[in-house]
CSV table of C-alpha atoms in Angstrom, one decimal:
chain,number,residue,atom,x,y,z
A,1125,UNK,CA,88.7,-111.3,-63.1
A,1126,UNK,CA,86.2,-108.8,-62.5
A,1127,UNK,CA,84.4,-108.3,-59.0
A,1128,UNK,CA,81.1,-109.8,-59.1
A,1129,UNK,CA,78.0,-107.5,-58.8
A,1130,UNK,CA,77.2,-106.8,-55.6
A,1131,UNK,CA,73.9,-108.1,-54.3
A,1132,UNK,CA,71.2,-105.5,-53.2
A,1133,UNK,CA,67.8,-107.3,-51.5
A,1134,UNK,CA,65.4,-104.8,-51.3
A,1135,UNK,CA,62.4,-105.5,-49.0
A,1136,UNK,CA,58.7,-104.1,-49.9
A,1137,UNK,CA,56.2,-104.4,-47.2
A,1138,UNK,CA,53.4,-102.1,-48.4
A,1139,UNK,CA,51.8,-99.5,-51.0
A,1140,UNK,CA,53.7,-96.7,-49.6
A,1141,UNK,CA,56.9,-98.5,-49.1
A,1142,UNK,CA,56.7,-99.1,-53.0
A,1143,UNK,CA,56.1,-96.3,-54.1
A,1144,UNK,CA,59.2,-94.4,-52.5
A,1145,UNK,CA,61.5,-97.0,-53.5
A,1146,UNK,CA,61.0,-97.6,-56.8
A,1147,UNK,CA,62.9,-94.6,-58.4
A,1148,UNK,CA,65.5,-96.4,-55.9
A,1149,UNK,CA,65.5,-100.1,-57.0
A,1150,UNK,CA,65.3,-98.2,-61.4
A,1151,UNK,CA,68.6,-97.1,-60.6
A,1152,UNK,CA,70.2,-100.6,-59.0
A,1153,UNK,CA,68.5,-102.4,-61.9
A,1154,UNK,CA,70.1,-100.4,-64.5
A,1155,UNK,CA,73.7,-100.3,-62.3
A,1156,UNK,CA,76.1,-103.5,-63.6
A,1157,UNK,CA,77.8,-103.5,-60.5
A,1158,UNK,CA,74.6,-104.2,-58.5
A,1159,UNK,CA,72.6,-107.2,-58.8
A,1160,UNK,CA,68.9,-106.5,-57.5
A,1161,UNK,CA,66.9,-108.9,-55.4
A,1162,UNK,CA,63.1,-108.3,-54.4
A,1163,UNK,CA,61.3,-109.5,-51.6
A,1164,UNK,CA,57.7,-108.6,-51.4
A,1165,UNK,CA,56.1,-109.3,-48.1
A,1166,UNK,CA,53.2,-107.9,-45.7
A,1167,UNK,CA,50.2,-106.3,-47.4
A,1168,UNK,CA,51.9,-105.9,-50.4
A,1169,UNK,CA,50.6,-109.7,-51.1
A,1170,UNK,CA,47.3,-109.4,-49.5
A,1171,UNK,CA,44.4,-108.5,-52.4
A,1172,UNK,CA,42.2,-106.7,-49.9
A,1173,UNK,CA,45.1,-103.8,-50.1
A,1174,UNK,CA,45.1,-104.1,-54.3
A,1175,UNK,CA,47.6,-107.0,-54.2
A,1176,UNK,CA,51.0,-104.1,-54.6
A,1177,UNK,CA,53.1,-107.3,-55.5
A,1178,UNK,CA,51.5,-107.1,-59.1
A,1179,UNK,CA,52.9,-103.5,-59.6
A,1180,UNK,CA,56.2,-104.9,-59.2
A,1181,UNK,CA,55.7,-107.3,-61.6
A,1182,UNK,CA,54.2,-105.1,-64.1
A,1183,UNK,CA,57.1,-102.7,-63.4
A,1184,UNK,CA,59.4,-105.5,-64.8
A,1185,UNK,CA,61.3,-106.4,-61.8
A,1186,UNK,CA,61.5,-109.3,-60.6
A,1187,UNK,CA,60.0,-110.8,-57.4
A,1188,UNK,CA,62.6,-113.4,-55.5
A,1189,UNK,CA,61.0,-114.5,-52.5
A,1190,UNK,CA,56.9,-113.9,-50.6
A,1191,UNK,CA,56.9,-113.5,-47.1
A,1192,UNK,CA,53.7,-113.7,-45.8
A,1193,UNK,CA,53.2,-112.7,-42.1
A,1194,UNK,CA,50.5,-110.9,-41.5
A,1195,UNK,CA,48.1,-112.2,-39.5
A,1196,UNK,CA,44.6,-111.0,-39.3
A,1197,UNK,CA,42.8,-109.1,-36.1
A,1198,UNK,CA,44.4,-105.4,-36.3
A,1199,UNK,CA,45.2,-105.3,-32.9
A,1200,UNK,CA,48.7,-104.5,-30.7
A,1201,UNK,CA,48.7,-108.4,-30.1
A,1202,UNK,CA,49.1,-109.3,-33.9
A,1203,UNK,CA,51.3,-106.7,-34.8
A,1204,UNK,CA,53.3,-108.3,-31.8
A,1205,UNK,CA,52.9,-112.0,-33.5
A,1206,UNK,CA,53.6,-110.4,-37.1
A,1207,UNK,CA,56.8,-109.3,-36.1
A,1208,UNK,CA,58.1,-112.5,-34.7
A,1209,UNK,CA,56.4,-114.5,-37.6
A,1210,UNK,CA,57.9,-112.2,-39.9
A,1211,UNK,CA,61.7,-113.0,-38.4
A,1212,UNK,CA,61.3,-116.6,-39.2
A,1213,UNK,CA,59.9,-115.8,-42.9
A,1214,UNK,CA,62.7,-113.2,-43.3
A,1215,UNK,CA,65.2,-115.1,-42.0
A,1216,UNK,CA,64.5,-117.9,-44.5
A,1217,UNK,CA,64.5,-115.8,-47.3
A,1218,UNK,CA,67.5,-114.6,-46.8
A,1219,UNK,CA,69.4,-117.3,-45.9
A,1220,UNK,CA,68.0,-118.5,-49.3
A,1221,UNK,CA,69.2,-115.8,-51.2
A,1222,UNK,CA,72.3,-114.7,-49.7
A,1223,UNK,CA,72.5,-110.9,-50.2
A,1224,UNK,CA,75.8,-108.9,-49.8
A,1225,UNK,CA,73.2,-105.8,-48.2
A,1226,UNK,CA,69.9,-105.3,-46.9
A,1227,UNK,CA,68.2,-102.2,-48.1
A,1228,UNK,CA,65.0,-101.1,-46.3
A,1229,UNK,CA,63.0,-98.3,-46.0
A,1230,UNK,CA,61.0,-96.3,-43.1
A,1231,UNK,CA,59.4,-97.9,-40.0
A,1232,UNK,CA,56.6,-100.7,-40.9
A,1233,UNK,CA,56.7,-103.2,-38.2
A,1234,UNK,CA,57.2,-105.5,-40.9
A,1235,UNK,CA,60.7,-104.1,-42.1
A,1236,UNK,CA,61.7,-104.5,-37.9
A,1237,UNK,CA,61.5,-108.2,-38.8
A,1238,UNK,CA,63.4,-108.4,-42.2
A,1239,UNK,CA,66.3,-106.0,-39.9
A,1240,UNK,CA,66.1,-108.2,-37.1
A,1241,UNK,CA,66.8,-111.7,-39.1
A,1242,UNK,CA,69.6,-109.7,-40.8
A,1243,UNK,CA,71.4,-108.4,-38.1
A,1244,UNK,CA,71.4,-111.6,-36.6
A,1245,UNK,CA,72.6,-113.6,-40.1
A,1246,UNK,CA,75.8,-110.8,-40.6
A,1247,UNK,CA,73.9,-109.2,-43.5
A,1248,UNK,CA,74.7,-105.2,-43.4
A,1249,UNK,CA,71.5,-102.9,-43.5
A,1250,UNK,CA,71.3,-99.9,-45.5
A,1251,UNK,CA,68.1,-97.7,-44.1
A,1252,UNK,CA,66.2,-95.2,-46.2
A,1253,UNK,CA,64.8,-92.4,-44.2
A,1254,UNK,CA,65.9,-92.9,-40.7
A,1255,UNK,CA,66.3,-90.2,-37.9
A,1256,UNK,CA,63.0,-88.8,-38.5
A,1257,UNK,CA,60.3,-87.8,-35.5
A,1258,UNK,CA,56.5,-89.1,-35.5
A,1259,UNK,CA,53.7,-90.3,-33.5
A,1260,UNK,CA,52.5,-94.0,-33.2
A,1261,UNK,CA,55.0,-97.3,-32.7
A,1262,UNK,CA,56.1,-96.1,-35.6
A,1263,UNK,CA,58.6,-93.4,-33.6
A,1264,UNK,CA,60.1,-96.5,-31.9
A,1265,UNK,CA,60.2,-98.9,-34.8
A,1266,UNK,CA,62.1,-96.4,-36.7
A,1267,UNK,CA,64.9,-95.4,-34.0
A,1268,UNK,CA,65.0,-99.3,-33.6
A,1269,UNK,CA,65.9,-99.8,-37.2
A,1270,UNK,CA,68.5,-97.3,-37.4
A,1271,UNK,CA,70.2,-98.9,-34.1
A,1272,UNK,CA,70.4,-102.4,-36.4
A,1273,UNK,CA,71.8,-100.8,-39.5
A,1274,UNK,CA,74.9,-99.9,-41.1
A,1275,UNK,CA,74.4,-97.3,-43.9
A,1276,UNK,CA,72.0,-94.3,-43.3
A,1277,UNK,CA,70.0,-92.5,-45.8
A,1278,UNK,CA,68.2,-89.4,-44.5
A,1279,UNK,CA,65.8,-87.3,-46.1
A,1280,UNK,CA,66.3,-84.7,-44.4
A,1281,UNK,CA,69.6,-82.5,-42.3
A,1282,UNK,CA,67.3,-82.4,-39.1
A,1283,UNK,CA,67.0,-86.3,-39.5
A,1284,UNK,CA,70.6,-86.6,-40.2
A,1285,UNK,CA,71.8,-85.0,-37.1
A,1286,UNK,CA,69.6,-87.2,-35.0
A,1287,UNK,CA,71.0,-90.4,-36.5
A,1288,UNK,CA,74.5,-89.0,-36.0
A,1289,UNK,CA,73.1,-87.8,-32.1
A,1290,UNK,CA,72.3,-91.7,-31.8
A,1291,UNK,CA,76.1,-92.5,-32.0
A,1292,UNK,CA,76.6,-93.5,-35.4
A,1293,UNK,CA,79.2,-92.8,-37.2
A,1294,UNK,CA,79.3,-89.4,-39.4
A,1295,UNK,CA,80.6,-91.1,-42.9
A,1296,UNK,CA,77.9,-93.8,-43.0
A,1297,UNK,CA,75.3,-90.9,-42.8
A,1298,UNK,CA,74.4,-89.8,-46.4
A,1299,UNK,CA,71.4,-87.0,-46.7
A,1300,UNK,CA,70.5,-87.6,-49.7
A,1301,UNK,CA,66.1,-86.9,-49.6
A,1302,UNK,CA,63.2,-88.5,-50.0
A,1303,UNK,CA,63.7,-91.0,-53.6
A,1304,UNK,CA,59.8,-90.0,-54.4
A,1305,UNK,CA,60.7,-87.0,-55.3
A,1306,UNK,CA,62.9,-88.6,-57.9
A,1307,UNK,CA,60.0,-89.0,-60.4
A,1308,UNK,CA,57.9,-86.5,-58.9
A,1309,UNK,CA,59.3,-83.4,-59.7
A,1310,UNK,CA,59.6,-84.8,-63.5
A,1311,UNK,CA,55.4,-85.7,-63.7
A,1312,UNK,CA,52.7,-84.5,-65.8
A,1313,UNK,CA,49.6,-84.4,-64.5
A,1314,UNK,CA,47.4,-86.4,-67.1
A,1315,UNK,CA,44.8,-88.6,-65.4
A,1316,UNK,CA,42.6,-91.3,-67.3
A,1317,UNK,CA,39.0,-89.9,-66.6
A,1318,UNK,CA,38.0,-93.2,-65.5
A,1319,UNK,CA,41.0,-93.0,-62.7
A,1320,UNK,CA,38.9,-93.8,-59.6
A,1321,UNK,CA,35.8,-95.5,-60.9
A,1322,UNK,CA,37.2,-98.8,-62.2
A,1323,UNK,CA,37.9,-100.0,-58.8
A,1324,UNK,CA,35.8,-98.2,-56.2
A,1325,UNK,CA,32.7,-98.0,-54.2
A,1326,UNK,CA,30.6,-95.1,-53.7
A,1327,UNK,CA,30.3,-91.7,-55.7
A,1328,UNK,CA,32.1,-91.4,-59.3
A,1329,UNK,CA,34.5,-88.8,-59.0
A,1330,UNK,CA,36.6,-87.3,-62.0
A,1331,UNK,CA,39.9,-85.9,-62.0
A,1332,UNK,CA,39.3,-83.2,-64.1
A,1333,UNK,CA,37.0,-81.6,-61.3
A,1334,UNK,CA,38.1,-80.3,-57.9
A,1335,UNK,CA,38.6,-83.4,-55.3
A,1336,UNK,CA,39.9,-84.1,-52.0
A,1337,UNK,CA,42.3,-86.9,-51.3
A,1338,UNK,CA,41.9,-88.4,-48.0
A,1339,UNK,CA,44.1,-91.1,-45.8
A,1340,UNK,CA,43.5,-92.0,-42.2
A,1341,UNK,CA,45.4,-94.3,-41.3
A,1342,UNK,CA,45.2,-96.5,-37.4
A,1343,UNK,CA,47.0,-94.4,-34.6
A,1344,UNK,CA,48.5,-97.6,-32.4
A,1345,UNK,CA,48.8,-95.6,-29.4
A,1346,UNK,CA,45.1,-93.9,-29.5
A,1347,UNK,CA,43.0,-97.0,-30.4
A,1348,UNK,CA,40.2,-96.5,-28.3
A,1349,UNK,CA,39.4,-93.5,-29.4
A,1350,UNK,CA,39.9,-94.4,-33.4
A,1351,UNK,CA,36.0,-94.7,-34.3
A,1352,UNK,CA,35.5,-91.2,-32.8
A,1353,UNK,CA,38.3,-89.7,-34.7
A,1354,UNK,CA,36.8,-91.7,-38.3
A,1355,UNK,CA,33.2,-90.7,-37.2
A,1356,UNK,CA,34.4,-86.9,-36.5
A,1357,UNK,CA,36.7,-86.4,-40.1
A,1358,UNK,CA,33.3,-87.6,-41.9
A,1359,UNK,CA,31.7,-85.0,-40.3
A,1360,UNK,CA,33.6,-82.3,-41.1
A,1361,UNK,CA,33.9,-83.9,-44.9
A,1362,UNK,CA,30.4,-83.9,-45.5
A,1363,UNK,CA,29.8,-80.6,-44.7
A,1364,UNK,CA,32.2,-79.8,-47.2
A,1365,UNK,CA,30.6,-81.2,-49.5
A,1366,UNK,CA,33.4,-81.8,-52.5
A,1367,UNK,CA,34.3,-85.1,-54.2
A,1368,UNK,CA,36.2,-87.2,-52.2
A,1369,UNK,CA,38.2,-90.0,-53.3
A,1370,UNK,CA,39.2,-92.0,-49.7
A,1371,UNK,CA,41.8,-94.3,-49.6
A,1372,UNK,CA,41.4,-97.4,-47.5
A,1373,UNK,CA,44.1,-97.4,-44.4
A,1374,UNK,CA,47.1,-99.8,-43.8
A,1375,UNK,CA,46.4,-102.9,-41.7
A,1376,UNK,CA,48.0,-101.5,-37.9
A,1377,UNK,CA,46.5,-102.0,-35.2
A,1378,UNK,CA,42.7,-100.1,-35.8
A,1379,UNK,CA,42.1,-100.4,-39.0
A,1380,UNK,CA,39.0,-102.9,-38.6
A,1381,UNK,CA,37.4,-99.8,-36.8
A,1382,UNK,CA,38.9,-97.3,-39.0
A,1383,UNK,CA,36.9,-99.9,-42.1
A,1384,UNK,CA,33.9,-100.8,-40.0
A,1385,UNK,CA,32.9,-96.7,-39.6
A,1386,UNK,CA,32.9,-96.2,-43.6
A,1387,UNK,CA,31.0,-99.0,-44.5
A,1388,UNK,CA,28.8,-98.1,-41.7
A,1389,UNK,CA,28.6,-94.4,-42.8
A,1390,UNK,CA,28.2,-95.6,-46.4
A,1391,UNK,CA,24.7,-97.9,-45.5
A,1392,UNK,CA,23.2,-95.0,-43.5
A,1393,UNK,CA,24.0,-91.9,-45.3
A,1394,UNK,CA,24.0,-90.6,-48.9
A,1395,UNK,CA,27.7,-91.8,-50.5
A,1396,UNK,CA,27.0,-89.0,-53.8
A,1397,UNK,CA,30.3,-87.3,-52.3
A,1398,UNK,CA,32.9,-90.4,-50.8
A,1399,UNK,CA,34.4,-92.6,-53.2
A,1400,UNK,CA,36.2,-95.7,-51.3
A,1401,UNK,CA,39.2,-97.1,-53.0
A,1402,UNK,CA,41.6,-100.0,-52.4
A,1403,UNK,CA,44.8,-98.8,-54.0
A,1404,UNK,CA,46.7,-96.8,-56.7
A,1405,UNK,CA,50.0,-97.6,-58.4
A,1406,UNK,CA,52.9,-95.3,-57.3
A,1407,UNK,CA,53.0,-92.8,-60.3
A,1408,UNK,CA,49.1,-92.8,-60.6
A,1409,UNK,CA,49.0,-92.1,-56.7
A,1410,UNK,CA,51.4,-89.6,-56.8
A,1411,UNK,CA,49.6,-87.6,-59.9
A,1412,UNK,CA,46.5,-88.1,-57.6
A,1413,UNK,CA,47.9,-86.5,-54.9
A,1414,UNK,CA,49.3,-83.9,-57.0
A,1415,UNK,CA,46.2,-82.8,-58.8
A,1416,UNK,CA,43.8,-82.9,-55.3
A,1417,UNK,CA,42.5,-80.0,-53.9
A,1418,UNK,CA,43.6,-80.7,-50.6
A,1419,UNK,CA,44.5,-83.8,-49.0
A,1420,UNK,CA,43.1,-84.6,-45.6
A,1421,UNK,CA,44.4,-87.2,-42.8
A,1422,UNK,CA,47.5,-88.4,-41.3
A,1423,UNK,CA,49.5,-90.0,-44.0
A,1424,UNK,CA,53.2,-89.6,-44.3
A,1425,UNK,CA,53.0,-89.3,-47.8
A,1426,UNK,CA,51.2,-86.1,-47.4
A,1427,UNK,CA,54.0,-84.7,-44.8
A,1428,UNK,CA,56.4,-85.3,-47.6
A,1429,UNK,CA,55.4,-86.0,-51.2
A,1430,UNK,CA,53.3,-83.3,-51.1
A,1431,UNK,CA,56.5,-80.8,-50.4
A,1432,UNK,CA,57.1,-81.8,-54.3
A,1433,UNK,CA,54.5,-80.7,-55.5
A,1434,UNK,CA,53.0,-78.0,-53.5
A,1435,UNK,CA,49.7,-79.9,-53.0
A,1436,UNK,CA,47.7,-77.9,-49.9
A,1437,UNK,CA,47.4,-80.3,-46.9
A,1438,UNK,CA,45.4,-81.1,-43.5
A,1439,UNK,CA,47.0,-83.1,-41.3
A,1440,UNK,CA,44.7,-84.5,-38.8
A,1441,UNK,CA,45.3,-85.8,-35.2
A,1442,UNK,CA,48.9,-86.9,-33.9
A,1443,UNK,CA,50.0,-90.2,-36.1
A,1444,UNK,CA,52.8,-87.7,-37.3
A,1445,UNK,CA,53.5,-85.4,-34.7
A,1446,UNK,CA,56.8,-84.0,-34.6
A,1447,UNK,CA,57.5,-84.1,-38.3
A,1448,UNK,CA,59.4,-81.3,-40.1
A,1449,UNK,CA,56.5,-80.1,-42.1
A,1450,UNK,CA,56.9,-77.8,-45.6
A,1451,UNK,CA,54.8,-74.4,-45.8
A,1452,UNK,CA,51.9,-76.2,-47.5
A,1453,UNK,CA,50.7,-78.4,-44.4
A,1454,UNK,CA,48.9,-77.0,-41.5
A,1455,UNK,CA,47.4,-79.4,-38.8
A,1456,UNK,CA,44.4,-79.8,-36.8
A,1457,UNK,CA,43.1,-82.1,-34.1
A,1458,UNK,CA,40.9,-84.8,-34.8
A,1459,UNK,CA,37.3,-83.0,-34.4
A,1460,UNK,CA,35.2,-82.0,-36.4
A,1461,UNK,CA,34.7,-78.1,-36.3
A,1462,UNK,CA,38.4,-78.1,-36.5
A,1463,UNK,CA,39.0,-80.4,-39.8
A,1464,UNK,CA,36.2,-78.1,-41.1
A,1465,UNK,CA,38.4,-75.1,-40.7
A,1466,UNK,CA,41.1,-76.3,-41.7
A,1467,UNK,CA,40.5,-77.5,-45.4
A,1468,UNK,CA,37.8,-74.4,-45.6
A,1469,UNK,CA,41.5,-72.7,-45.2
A,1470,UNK,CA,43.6,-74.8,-47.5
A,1471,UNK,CA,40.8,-74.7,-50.2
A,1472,UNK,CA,40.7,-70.8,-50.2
A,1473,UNK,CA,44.4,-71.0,-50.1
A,1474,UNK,CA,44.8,-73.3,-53.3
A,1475,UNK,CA,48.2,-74.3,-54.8
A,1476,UNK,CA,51.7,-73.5,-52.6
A,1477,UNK,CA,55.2,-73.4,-53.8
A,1478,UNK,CA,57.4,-76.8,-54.4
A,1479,UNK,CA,59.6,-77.2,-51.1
A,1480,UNK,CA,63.1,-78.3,-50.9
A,1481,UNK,CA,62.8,-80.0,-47.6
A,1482,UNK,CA,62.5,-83.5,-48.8
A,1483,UNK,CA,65.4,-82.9,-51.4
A,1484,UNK,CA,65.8,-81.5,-55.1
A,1485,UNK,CA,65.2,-85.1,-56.9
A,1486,UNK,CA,68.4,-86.7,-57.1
A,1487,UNK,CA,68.5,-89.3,-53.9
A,1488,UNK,CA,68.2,-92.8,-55.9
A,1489,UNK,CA,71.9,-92.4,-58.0
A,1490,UNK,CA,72.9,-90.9,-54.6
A,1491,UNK,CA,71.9,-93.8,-52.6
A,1492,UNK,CA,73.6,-96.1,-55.8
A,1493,UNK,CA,76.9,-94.7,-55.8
A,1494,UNK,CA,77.3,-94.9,-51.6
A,1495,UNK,CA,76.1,-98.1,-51.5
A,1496,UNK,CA,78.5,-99.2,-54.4
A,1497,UNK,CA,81.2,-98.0,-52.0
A,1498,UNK,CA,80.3,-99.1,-48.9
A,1499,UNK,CA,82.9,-101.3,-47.1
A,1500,UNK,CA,81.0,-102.9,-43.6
A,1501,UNK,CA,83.0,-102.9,-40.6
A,1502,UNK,CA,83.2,-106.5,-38.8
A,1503,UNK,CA,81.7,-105.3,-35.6
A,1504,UNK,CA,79.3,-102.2,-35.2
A,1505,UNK,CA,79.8,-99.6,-32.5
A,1506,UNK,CA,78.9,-96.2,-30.9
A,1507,UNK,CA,81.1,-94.0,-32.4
A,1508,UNK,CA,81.1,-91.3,-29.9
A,1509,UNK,CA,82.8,-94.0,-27.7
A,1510,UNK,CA,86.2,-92.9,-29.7
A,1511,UNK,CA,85.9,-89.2,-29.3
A,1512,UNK,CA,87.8,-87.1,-27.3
């Protein structure tokens, strides 16, 4: 009799998350040794972020279980109560749907929880883009992650090194990447005209005309000083003057100030260059991002998906400090004059070279086939305990 398919739960906690694993959870769907679960949980369920579950869906994979933990406030204190919420939700989930592996991705509070209930329940983690250096919780949550899994999927050698530095063991540490680049590198850049309109608020910007593609996202560690930071990058953006299509940021601790200075800046001030927008499907986001100007913030997607594409970028302030950045990024802090510079000098600049740092394309069959052979050991250990 033949084996039965091993089960794979992935977990999707947000836009982002989706969007670098799908090219991930294509190749378990199509792979008859691996049955796929799907849990979607966090903002991916919540319609003020564009309701990401619905992409899923419309993907054509299927959803097994909602976990819905967030709780409302944007402040340390309910990404605290998230977290243990989120154990509970996970915990039942899983228990429900009995997975032979965990596969997760990056360092959302929320994926902390779905790790933590697994680890606890015997269920072996597989982690997506572990070993890597940043600013925020998000440093922390990461390292935590890797410390609770048993598979590790690196994007990068730098990363891989660390995770192997944190005393686990060399053969369940695979650099295979960053997955986005998967369907990146294979992208045409068609846009519908009507790309950012149907959904927005504020100025009509086209894609067939010069734009910039902004994300700010909450700093966790800096939150008193988040409404300057907002105030200052909308300084330095309007004296630039060019069509700006702003994403809205993720729901960390800040973001209510983060929101509460653009809807402020939108009743006081002519909008005719800021267009406001919830959310854009993965493919559509990426062909945004790869067709911008510049893009301007702190997003991680513009440390790394923009290495595929050669998309010139600002990084702005210290949400990811001490990232391995391609030629096309420079950074800046969080004032004005200095954001000014900055994309006056990426504009001038224009296009870069595609960068090999995040990978050639080919981490999703990678991450298939090792997971397809993974065996878990009973107990985990430090593995440079047994050296000599």
């Amino acid at each position: 009799m033949a084996d039965a398919p091993r089960r794979v739960c992935v977990v999707l906690v947000d836009r982002a998350n989706y969007g670098r694993m799908r090219p991930v959870m294509q190749a378990l769907a199509r792979d008859p040794e691996i049955e796929l679960l799907t849990i979607c949980a966090g903002t991916m369920l919540l319609e003020r972020f564009g309701m990401a579950a619905n992409e899923v869906e419309q993907d054509g994979f299927r959803i097994d279980d909602r976990v819905y933990l967030e709780i409302e406030g944007s402040t340390p204190a309910t990404m605290a109560k998230c977290i243990g919420l989120g154990v509970i939700e996970f915990t039942s989930a899983l228990n429900r749907l009995a997975p032979d592996l965990l596969l997760m991705i990056g360092d959302r509070y929320e994926a902390l929880s779905a790790v933590i209930a697994a680890a606890y329940m015997n269920i072996p983690v597989a982690h997506i883009q572990g070993g890597e250096v940043s600013g925020s919780i998000d440093e922390s949550t990461r390292h935590a992650i890797t410390k609770l899994s048993h598979m590790h999927f690196p994007a990068t050698e730098r990363a891989a090194d660390y995770i192997r530095r944190m005393g686990e063991p060399a053969e369940t540490v695979h650099n295979v990447g960053c997955p986005v680049g998967d369907y990146i590198l294979s992208l045409e850049g068609d846009l519908p005209r009507e790309v950012f309109t149907r959904a927005s608020v504020g100025a009509s910007v086209y894609p067939d005309a010069p734009y910039l593609l902004v994300i700010f996202h909450p700093v966790t560690t800096e939150i008193a000083s988040q409404t300057y930071q907002v105030e200052q990058l909308l300084a330095a953006l309007e004296q630039v003057g060019m069509p700006t299509v702003w994403l809205w940021p993720n729901v960390d601790a800040g973001s209510d100030q983060i929101s509460k200075v653009l809807r402020k800046y939108r009743e006081h001030n002519s909008d005719s260059w800021l267009c406001l927008l919830k959310n854009l499907p993965p493919v559509t986001y990426q062909k945004v991002l790869m067709r911008a100007a510049c893009a301007v913030g702190n997003s991680s997607s513009f440390v790394r998906d923009s290495t595929f594409s050669g998309t010139p970028v600002v990084l702005v302030g210290n949400r990811q400090e001490g990232r391995e950045y391609g030629s096309n990024l420079i950074t800046c802090a969080a004032e004005s004059a200095s954001v000014l510079d900055s994309v006056t000098r990426q504009l001038a600049h224009g296009r870069y070279a595609i960068d090999g740092l995040y990978g050639i394309g080919d981490a999703s069959p990678r991450i298939v086939e090792a997971v397809k052979a993974f065996r878990p050991r009973a107990q985990k250990r430090l593995s440079y305990i047994y050296e000599t």
